[in-house]
PDB file of C-alpha atoms in Angstrom:
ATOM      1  CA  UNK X   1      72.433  97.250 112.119  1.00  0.00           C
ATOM      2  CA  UNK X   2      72.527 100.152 115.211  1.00  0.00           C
ATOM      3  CA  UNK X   3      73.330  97.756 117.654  1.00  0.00           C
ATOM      4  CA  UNK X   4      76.382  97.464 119.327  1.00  0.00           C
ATOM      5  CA  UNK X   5      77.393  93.823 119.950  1.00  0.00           C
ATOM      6  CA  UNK X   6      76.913  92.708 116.354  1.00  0.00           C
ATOM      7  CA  UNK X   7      79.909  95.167 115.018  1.00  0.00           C
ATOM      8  CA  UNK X   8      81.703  94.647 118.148  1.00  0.00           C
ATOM      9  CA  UNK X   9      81.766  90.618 117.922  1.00  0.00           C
ATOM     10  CA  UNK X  10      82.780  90.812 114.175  1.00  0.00           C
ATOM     11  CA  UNK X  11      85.934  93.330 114.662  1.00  0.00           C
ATOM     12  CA  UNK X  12      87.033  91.427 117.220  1.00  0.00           C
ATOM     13  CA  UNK X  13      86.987  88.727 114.953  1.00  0.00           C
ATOM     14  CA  UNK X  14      88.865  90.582 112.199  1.00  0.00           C
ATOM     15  CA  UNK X  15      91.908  91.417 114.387  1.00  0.00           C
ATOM     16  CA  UNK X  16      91.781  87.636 115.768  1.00  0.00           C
ATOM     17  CA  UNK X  17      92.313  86.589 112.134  1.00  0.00           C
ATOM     18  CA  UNK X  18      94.859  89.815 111.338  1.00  0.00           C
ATOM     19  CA  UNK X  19      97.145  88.154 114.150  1.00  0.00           C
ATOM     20  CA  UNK X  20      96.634  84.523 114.249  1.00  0.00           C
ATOM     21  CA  UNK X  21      96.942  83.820 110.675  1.00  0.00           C
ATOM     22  CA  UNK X  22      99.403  86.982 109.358  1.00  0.00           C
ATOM     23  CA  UNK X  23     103.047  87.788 110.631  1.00  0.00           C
ATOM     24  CA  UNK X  24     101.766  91.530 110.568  1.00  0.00           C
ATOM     25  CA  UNK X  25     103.558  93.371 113.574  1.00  0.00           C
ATOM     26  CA  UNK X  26     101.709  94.820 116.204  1.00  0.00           C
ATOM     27  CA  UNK X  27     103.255  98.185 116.510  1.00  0.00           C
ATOM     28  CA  UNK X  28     103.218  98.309 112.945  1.00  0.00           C
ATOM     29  CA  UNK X  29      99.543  97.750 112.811  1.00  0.00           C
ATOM     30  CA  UNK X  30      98.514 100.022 115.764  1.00  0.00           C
ATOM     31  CA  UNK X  31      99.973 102.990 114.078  1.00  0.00           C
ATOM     32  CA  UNK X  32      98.822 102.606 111.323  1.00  0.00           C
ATOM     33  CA  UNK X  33      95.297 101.974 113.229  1.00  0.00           C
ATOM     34  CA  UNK X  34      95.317 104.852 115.461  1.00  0.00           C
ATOM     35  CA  UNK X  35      94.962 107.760 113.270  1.00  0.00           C
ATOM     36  CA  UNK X  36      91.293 106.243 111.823  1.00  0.00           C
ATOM     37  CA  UNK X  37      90.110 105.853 115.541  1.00  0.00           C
ATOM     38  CA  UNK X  38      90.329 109.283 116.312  1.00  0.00           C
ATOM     39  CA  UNK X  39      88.535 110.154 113.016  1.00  0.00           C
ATOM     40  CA  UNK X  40      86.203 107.909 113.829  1.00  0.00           C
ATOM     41  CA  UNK X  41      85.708 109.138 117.715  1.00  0.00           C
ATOM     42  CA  UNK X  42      85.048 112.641 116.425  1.00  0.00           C
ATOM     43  CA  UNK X  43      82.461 111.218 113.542  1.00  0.00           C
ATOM     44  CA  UNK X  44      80.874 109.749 115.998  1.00  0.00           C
ATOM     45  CA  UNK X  45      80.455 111.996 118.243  1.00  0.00           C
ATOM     46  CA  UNK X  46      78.853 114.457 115.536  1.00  0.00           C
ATOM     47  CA  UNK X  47      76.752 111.520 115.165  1.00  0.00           C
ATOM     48  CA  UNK X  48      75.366 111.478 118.244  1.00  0.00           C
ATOM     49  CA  UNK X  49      74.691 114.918 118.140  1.00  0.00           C
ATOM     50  CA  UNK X  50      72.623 115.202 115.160  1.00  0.00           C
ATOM     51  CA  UNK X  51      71.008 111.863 115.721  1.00  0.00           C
ATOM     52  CA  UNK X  52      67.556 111.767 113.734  1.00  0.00           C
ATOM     53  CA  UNK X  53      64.152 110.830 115.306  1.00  0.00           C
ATOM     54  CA  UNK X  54      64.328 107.582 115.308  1.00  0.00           C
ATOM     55  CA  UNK X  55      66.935 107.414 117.906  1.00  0.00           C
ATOM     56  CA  UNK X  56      66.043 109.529 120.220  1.00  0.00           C
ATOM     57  CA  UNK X  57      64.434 107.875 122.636  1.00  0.00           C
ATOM     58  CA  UNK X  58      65.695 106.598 125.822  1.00  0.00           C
ATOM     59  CA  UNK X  59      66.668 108.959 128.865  1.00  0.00           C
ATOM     60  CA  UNK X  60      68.627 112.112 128.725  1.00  0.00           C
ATOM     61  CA  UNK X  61      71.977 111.519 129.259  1.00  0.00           C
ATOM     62  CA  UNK X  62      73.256 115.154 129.306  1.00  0.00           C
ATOM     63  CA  UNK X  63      72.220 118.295 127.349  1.00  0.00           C
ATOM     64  CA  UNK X  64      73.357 121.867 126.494  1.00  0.00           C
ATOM     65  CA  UNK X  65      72.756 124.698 124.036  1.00  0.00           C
ATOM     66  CA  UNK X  66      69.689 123.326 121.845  1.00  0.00           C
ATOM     67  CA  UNK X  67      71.505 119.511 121.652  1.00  0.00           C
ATOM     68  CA  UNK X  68      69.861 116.728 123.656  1.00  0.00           C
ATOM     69  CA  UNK X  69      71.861 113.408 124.266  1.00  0.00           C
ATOM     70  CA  UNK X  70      70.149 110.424 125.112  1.00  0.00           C
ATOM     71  CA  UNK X  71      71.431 107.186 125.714  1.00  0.00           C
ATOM     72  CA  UNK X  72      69.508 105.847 121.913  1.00  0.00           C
ATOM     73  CA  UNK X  73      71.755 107.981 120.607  1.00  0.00           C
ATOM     74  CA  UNK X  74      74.838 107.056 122.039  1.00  0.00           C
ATOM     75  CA  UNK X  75      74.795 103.495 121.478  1.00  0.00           C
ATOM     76  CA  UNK X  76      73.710 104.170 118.035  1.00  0.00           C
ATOM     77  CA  UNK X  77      76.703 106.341 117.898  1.00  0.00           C
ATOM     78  CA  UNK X  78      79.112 103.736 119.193  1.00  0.00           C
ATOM     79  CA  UNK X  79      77.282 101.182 116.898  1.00  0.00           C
ATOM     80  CA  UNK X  80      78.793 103.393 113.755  1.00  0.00           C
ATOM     81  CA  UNK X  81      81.776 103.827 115.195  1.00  0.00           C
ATOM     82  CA  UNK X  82      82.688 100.276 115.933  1.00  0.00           C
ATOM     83  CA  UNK X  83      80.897  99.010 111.916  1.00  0.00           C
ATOM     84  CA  UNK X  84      83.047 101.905 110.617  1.00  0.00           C
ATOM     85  CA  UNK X  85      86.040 100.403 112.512  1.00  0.00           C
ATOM     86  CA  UNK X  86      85.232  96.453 110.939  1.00  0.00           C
ATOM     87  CA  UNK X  87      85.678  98.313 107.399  1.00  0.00           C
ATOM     88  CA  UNK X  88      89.086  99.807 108.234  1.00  0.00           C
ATOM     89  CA  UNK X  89      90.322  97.132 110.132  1.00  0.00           C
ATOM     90  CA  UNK X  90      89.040  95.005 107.209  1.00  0.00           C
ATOM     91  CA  UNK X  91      90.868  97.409 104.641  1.00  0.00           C
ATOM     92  CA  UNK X  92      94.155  96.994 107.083  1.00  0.00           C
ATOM     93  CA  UNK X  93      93.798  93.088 106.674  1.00  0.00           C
ATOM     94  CA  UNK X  94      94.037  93.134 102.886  1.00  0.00           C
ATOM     95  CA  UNK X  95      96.200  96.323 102.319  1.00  0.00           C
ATOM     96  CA  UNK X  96      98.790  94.692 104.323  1.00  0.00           C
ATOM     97  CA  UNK X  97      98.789  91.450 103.542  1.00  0.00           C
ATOM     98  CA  UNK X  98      98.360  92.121  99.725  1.00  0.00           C
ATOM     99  CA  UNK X  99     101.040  92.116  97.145  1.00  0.00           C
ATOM    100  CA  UNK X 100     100.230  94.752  94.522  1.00  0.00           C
ATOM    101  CA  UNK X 101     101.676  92.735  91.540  1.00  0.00           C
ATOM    102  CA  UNK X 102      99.898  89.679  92.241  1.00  0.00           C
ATOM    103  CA  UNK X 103      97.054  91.418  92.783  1.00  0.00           C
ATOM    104  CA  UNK X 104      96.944  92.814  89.411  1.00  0.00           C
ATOM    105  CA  UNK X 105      98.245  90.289  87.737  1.00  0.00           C
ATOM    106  CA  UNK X 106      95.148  88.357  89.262  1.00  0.00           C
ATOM    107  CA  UNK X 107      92.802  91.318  88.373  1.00  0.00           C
ATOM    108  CA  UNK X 108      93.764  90.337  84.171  1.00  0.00           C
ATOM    109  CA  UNK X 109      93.834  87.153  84.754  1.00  0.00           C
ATOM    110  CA  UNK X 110      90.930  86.372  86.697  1.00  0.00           C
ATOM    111  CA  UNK X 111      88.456  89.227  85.870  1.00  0.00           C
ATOM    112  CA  UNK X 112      90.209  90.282  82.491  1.00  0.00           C
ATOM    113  CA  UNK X 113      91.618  93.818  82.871  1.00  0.00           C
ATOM    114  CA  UNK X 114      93.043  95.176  79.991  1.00  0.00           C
ATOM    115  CA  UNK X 115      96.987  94.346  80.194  1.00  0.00           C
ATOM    116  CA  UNK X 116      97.432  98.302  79.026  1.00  0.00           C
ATOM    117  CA  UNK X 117      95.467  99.139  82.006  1.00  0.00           C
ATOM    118  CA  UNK X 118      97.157  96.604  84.672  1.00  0.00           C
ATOM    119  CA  UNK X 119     100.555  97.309  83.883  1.00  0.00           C
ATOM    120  CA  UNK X 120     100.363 101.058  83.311  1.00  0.00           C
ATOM    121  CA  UNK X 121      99.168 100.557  86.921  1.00  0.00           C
ATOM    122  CA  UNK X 122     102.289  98.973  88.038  1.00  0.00           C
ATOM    123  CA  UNK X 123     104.672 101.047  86.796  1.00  0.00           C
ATOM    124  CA  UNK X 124     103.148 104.195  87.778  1.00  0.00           C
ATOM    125  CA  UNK X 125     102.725 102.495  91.537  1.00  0.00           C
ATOM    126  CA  UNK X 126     106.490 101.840  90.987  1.00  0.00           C
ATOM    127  CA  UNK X 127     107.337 105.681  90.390  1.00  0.00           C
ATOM    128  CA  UNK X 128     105.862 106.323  93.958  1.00  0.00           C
ATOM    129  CA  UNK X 129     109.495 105.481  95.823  1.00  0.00           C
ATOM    130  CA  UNK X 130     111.303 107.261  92.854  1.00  0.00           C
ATOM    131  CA  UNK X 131     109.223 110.541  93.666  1.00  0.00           C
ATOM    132  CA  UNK X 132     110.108 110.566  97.422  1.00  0.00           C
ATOM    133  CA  UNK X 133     113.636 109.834  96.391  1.00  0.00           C
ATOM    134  CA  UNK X 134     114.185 112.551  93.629  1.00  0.00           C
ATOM    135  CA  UNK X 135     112.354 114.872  96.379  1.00  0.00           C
ATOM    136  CA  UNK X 136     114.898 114.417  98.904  1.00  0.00           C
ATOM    137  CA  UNK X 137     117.675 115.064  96.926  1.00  0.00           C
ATOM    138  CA  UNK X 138     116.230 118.139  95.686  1.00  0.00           C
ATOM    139  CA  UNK X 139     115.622 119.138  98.912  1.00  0.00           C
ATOM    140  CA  UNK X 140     119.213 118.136  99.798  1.00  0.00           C
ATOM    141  CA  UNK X 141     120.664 120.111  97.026  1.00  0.00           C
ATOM    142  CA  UNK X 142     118.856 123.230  97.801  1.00  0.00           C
ATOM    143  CA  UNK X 143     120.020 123.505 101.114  1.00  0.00           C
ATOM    144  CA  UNK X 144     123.881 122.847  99.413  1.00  0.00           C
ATOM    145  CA  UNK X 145     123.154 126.343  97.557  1.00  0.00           C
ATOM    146  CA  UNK X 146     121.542 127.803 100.486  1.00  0.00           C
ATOM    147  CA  UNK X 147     118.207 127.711  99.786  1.00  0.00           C
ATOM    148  CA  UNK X 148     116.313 127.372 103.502  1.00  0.00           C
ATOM    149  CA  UNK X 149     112.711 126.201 104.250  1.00  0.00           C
ATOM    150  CA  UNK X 150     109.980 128.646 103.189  1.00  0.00           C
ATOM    151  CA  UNK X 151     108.612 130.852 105.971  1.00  0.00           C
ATOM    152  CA  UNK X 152     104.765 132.493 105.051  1.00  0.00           C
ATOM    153  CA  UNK X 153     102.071 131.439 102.556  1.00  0.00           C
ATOM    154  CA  UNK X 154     103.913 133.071  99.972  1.00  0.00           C
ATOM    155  CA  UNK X 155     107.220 131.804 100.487  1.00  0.00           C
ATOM    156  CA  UNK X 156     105.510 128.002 100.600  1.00  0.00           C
ATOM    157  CA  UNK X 157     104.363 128.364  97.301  1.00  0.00           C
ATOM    158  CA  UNK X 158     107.256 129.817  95.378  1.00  0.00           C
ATOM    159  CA  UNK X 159     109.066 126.267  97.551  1.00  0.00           C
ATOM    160  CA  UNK X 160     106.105 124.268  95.496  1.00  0.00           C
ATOM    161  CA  UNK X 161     106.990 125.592  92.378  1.00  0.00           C
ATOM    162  CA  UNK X 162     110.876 124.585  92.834  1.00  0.00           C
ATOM    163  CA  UNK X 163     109.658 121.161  93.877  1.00  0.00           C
ATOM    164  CA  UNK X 164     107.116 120.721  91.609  1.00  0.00           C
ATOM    165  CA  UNK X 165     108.400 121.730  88.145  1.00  0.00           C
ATOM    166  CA  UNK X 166     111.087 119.606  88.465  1.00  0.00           C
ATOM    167  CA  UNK X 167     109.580 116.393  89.409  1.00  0.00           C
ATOM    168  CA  UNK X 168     106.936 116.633  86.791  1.00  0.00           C
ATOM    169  CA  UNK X 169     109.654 116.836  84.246  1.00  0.00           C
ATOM    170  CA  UNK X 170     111.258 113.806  85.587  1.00  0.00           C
ATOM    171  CA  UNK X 171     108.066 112.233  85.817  1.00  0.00           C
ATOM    172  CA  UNK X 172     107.331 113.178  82.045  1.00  0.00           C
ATOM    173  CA  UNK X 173     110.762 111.687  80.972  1.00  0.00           C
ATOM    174  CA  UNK X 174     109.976 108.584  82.921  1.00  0.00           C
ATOM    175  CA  UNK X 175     106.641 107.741  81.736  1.00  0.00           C
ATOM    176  CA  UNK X 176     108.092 108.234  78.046  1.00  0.00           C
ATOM    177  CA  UNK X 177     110.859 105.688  78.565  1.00  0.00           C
ATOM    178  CA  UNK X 178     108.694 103.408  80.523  1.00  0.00           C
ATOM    179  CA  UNK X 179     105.492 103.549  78.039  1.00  0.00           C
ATOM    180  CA  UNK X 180     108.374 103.076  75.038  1.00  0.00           C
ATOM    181  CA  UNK X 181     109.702 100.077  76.630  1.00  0.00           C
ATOM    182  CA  UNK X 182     106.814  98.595  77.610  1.00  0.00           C
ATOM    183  CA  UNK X 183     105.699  98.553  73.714  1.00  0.00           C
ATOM    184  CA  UNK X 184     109.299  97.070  72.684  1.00  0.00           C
ATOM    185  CA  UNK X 185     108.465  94.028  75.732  1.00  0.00           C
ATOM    186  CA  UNK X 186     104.907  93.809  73.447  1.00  0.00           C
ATOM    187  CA  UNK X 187     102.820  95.084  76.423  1.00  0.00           C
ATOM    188  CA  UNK X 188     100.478  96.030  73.333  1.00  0.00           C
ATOM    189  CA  UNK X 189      97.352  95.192  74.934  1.00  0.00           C
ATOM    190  CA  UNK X 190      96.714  91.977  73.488  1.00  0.00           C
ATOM    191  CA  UNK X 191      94.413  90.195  75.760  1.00  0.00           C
ATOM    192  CA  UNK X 192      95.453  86.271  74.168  1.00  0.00           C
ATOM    193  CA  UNK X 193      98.625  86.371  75.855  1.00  0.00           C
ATOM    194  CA  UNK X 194     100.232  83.677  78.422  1.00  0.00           C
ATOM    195  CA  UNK X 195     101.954  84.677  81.406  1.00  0.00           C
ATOM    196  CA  UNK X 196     104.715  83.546  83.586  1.00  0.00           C
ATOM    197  CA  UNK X 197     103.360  83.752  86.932  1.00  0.00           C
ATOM    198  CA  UNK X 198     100.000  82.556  86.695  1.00  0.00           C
ATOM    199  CA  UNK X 199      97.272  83.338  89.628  1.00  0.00           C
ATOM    200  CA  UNK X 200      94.642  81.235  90.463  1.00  0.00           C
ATOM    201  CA  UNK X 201      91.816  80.815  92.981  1.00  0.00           C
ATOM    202  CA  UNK X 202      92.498  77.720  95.168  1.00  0.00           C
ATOM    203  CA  UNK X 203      90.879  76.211  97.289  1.00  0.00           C
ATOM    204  CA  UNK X 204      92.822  78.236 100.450  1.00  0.00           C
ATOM    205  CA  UNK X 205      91.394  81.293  98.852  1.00  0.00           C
ATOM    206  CA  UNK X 206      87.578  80.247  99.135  1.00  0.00           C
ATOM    207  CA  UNK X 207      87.987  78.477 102.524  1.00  0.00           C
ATOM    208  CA  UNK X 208      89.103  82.269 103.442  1.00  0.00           C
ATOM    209  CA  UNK X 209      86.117  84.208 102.341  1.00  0.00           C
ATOM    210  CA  UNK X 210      83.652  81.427 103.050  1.00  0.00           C
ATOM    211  CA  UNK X 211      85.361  81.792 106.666  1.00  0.00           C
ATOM    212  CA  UNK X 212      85.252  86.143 106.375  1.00  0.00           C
ATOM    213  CA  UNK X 213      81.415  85.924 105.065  1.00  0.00           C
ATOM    214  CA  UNK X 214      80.350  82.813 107.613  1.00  0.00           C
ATOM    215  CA  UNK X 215      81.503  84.487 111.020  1.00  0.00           C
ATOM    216  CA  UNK X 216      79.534  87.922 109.660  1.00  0.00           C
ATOM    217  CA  UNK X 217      76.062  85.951 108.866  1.00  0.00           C
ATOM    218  CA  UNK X 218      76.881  83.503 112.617  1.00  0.00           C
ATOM    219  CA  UNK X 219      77.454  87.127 114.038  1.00  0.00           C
ATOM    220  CA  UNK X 220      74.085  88.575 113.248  1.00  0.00           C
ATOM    221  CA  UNK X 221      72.308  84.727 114.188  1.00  0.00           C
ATOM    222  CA  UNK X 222      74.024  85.243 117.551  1.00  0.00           C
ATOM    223  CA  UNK X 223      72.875  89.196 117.636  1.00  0.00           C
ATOM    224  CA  UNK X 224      69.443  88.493 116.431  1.00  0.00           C
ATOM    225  CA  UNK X 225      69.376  85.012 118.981  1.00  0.00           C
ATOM    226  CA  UNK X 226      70.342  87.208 122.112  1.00  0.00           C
ATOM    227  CA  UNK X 227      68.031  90.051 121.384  1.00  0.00           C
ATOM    228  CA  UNK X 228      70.770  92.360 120.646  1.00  0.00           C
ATOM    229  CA  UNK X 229      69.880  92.734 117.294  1.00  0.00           C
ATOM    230  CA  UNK X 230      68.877  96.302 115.541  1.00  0.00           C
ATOM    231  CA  UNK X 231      67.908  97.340 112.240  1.00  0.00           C
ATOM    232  CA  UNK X 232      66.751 101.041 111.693  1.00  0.00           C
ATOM    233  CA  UNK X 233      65.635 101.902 115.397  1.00  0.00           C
ATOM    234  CA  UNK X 234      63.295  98.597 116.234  1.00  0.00           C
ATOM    235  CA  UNK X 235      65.030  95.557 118.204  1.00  0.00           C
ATOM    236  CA  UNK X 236      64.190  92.384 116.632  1.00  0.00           C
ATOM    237  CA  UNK X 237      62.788  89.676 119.441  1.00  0.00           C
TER     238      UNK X 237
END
């Protein structure tokens, strides 16, 4: 779909969910928002560049060098921009409303992962904090013995191989003692095992993605009922 109220209607409607129905802060989300716009803005410009023949038409908006703008191809441009937008803002709604143990836990319990698989997962999303951690203090106890920041290419990577070789030691270690006591708990891999916290699909859960799935296809009826409505270059009346 290259047209531009269809994406525009349906991110709207994501962030009216993302704030109506989540205690997700505003600032919080914005920054975290911001960064993808600007990608997108400069995909999309590029995009409107090197439009392709179908979406040319329309008058000239502006040209120079060899590149010819016309206005096709900047509403198709804006059209990706805002459908690329619905998939991050989309990917926002879930990433931060998400808990990554129940969601594992629900991804062996509801569409059978492997346990070995699930909580070798966990634990190594768990190591994450412990990395940053360990890496400040190294960083910390450099500076104790005088060791400054790294000035130059070269000096940058002789500072990557003191960081470096150190954390993957500790990370070695780690993943020893965790894999060791995860086969003394009887994380064997068994599949017929039960499990103390239990996920399952309610009924909240489908009355959420009938809700995500309806607004897209009532989206598109409105789009296609106004005229706005348009699939590889050709309006649909």
């Amino acid at each position: 779909m290259f047209d531009i109220f269809t994406p525009l209607v349906y991110l709207i409607f994501i962030i009216l969910i993302t704030f109506a129905f989540t205690d997700i802060s505003l600032k919080r989300w914005l920054l975290i928002f911001s960064p993808f716009v600007l990608f997108i803005l400069s995909f999309s410009w590029t995009r409107m560049l090197y439009t392709s023949e179908s979406f040319q038409g329309g008058a000239i908006l502006f040209e120079f060098w060899y590149f010819q703008v016309t206005t096709e191809a900047l509403l198709v441009s804006i059209s990706l921009a805002l459908r690329s937008l619905c998939f991050i803002a989309l990917s926002l709604l879930f990433i931060l409303t998400t808990d990554s143990t129940k969601l594992m836990l629900s991804l062996m319990q509801q569409l059978k992962l492997p346990p070995k698989v699930t909580y070798g997962v966990l634990a190594g999303y768990r190591f994450l904090p412990t990395f940053k951690h360990e890496l400040e203090i190294l960083r910390q106890a450099h500076r104790i013995r005088g060791v400054g920041r790294a000035k130059g290419i070269k000096g940058r990577i002789q500072q990557f191989k003191r960081y470096s070789i150190p954390l993957l030691a500790n990370a070695i270690r780690k993943a020893e003692r965790v894999a060791n006591a995860m086969e003394s708990k009887g994380f064997t891999g068994d599949r017929n095992r039960t499990h103390y916290h239990e996920m399952k699909v309610c009924r909240r859960d489908w009355v959420f993605f009938g809700s995500m799935v309806g607004a897209l296809f009532l989206t598109v009826f409105m789009s296609y009922y106004f005229g706005y409505l348009n699939i590889f270059g050709r309006e649909i009346n």
